[in-house]
Short mmCIF file of C-alpha atoms in Angstrom, two decimals:
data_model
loop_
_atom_site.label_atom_id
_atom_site.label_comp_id
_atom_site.label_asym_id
_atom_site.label_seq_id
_atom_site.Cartn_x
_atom_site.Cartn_y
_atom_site.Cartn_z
CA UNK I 1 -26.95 -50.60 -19.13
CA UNK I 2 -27.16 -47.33 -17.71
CA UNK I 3 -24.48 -45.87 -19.82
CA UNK I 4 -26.29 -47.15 -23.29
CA UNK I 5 -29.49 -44.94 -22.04
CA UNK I 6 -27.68 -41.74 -20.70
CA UNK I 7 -25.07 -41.59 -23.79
CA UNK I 8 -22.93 -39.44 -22.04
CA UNK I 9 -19.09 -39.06 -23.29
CA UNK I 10 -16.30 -39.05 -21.37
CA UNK I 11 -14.59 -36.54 -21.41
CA UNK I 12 -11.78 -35.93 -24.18
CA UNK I 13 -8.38 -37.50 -22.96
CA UNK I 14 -4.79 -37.27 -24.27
CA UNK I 15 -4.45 -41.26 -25.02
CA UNK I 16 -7.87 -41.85 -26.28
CA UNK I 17 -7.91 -43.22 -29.79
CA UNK I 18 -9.60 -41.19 -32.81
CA UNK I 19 -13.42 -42.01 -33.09
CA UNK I 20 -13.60 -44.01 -30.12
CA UNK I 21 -17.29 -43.85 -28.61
CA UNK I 22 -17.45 -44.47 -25.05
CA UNK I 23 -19.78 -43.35 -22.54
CA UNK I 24 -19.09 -42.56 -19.22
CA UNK I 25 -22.26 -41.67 -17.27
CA UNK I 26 -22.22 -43.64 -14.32
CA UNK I 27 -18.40 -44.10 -13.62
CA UNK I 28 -17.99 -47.80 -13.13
CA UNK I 29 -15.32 -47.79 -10.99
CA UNK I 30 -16.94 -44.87 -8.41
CA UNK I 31 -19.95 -47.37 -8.64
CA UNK I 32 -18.33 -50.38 -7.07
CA UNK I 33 -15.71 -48.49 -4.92
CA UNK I 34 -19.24 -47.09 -3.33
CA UNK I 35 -20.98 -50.07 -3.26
CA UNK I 36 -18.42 -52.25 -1.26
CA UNK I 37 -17.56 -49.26 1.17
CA UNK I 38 -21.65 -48.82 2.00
CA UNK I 39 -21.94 -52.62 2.30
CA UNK I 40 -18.50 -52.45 4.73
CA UNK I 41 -19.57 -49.95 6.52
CA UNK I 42 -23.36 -51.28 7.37
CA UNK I 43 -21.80 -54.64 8.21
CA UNK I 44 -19.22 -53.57 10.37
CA UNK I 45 -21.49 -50.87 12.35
CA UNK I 46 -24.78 -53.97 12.13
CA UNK I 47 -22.67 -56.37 13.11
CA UNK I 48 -20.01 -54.43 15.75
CA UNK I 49 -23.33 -53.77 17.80
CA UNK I 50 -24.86 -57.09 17.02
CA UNK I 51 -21.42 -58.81 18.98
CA UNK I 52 -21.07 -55.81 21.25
CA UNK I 53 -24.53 -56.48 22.56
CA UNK I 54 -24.51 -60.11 22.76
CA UNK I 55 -20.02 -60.82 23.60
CA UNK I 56 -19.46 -57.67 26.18
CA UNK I 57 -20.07 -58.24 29.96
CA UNK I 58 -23.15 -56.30 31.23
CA UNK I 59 -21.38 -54.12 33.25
CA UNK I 60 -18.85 -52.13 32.07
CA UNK I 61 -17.57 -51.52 36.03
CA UNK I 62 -16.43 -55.29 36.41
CA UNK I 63 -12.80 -55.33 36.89
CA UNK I 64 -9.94 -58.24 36.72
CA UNK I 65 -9.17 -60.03 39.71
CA UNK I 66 -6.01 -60.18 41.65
CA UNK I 67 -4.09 -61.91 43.73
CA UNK I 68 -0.30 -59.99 43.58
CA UNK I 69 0.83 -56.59 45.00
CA UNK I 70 -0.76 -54.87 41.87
CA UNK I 71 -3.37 -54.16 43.73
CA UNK I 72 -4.89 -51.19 45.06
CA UNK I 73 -6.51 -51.84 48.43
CA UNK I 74 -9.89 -53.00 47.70
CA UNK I 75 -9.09 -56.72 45.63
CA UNK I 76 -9.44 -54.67 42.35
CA UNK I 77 -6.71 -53.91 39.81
CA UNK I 78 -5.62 -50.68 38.51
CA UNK I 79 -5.88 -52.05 34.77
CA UNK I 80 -8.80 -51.30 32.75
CA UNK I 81 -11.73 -53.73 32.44
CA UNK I 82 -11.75 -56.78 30.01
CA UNK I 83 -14.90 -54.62 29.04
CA UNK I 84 -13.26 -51.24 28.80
CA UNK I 85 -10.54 -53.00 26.52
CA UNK I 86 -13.20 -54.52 24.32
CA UNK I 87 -15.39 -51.80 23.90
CA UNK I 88 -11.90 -49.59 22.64
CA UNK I 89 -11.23 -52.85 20.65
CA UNK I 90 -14.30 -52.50 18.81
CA UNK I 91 -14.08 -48.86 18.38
CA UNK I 92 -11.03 -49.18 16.87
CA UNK I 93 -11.53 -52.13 14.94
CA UNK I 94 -14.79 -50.64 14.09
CA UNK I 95 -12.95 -46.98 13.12
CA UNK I 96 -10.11 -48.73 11.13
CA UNK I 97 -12.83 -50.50 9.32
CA UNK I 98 -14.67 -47.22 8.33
CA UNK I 99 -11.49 -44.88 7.63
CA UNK I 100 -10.30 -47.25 5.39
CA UNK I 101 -13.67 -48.01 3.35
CA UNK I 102 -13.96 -44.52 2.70
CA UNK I 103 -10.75 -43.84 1.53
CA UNK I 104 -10.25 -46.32 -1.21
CA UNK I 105 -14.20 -45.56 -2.17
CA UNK I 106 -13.12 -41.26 -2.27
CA UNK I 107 -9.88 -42.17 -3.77
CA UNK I 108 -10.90 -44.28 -6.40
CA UNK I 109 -13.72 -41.90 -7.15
CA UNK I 110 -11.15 -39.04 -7.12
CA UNK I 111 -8.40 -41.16 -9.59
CA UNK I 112 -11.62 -41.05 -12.20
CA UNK I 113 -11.28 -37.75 -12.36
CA UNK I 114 -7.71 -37.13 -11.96
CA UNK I 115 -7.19 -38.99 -14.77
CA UNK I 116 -9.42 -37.76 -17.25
CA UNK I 117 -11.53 -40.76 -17.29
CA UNK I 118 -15.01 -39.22 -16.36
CA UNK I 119 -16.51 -35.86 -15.57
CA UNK I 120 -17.04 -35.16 -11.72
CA UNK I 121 -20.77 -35.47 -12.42
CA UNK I 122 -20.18 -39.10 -13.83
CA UNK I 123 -18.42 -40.11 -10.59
CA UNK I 124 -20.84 -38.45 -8.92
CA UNK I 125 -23.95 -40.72 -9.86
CA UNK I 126 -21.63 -43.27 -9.83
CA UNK I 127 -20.75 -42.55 -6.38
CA UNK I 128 -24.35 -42.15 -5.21
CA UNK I 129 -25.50 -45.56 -7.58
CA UNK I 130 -23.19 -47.59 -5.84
CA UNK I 131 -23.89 -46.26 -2.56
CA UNK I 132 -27.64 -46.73 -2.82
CA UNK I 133 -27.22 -50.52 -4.40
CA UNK I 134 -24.93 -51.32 -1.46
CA UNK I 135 -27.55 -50.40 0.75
CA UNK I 136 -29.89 -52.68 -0.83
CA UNK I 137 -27.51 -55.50 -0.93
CA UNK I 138 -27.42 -55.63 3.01
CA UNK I 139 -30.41 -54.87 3.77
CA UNK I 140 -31.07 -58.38 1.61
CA UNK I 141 -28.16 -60.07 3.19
CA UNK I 142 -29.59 -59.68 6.20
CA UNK I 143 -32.70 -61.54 5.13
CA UNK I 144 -33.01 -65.01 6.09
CA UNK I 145 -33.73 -66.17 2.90
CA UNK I 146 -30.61 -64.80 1.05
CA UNK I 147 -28.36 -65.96 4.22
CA UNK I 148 -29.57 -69.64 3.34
CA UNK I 149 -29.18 -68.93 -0.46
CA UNK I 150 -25.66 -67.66 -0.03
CA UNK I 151 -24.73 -70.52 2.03
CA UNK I 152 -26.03 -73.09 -0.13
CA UNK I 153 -23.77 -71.76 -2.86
CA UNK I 154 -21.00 -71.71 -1.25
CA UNK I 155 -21.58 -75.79 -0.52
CA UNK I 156 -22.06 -75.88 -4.08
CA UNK I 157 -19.46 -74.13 -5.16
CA UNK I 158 -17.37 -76.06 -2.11
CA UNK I 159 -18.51 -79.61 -4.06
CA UNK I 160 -17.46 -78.29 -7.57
CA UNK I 161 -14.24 -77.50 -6.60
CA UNK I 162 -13.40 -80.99 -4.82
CA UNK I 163 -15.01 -82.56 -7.86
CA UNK I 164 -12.30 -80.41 -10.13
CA UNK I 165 -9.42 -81.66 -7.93
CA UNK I 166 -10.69 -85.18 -8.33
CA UNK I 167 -10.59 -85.05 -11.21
CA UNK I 168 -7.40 -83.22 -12.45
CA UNK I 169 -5.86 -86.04 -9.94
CA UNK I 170 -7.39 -88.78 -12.06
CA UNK I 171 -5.75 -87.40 -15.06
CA UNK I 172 -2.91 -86.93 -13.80
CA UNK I 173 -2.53 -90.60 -12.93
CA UNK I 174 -4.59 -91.48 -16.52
CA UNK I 175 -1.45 -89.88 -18.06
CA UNK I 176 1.02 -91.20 -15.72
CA UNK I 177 -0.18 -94.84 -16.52
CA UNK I 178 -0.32 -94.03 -20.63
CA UNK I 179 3.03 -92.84 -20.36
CA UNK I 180 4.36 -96.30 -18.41
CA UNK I 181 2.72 -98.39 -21.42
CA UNK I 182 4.64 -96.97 -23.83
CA UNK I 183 7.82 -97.10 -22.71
#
């Protein structure tokens, strides 16, 4: 839609056919790259704390208990905490999660470009578009009545597709029994 009211061309390529009108103001591409890294990144840092908060022991001092010679004197071991080693686990995970969001959303942004399919300004609004829209889109998936939504179609969509394999079974044996009466 946006591209019909901003009219903006791409720019002129080497494979682009004679007379061909297309508009490229917001790239599409930089638009949805954007919009799934935002929505990645808000659910991973959201939820991360969410679980941190709720899964890590209080107290980040508790240690494993021992009962062999790797201990060090007090009935402590000299391994890290199970909470230590979750809360790296999570930074990690959490890290991984971000670094790699960001560089399919800048690469795919930068590929636009590259290639001569948009102007940097296109990719640009697409860029910011799709990050702003992602935004939205969790802060409504973490509504209560989208959560319930969401869940209800995916019952739905659960029932339709047992109903298709039902169904492509039952014709499968419909043509399996035509095929007996003939011979």
């Amino acid at each position: 839609i946006l591209k019909r009211l901003v009219r903006q061309p791409r720019p002129s390529r080497y494979d682009s056919a004679e007379g061909e009108d297309e508009y490229g103001m917001p790239s599409n591409h930089s638009c949805f790259a954007w919009f799934c890294a935002a929505f990645v990144i808000l659910y991973v840092v959201r939820r991360g704390a969410v679980w941190a908060a709720t899964s890590l022991p209080s107290r980040s001092t508790c240690s494993l208990i021992s009962t062999d010679e790797s201990m060090n004197g007090n009935g402590t071991t000299s391994f890290p905490s199970f909470a230590t080693l979750a809360r790296i686990w999570h930074y990690l995970h959490t890290g991984f999660a971000i670094g790699i969001s960001l560089f399919i959303a800048v690469g795919c942004a930068y590929s636009r470009v590259y290639l001569g399919y948009h102007t940097a300004m296109q990719v640009w609004a697409g860029s910011i578009i799709g990050t702003l829209l992602g935004t939205i889109w969790y802060g409504l998936f973490e509504t209560e009545a989208v959560r319930q939504w969401l869940i209800s179609l995916d019952r739905t969509l659960n029932e339709l597709e047992r109903a298709r394999k039902v169904m492509m079974l039952l014709c499968l044996e419909e043509s399996k029994n035509n095929g007996m009466k003939k011979d």
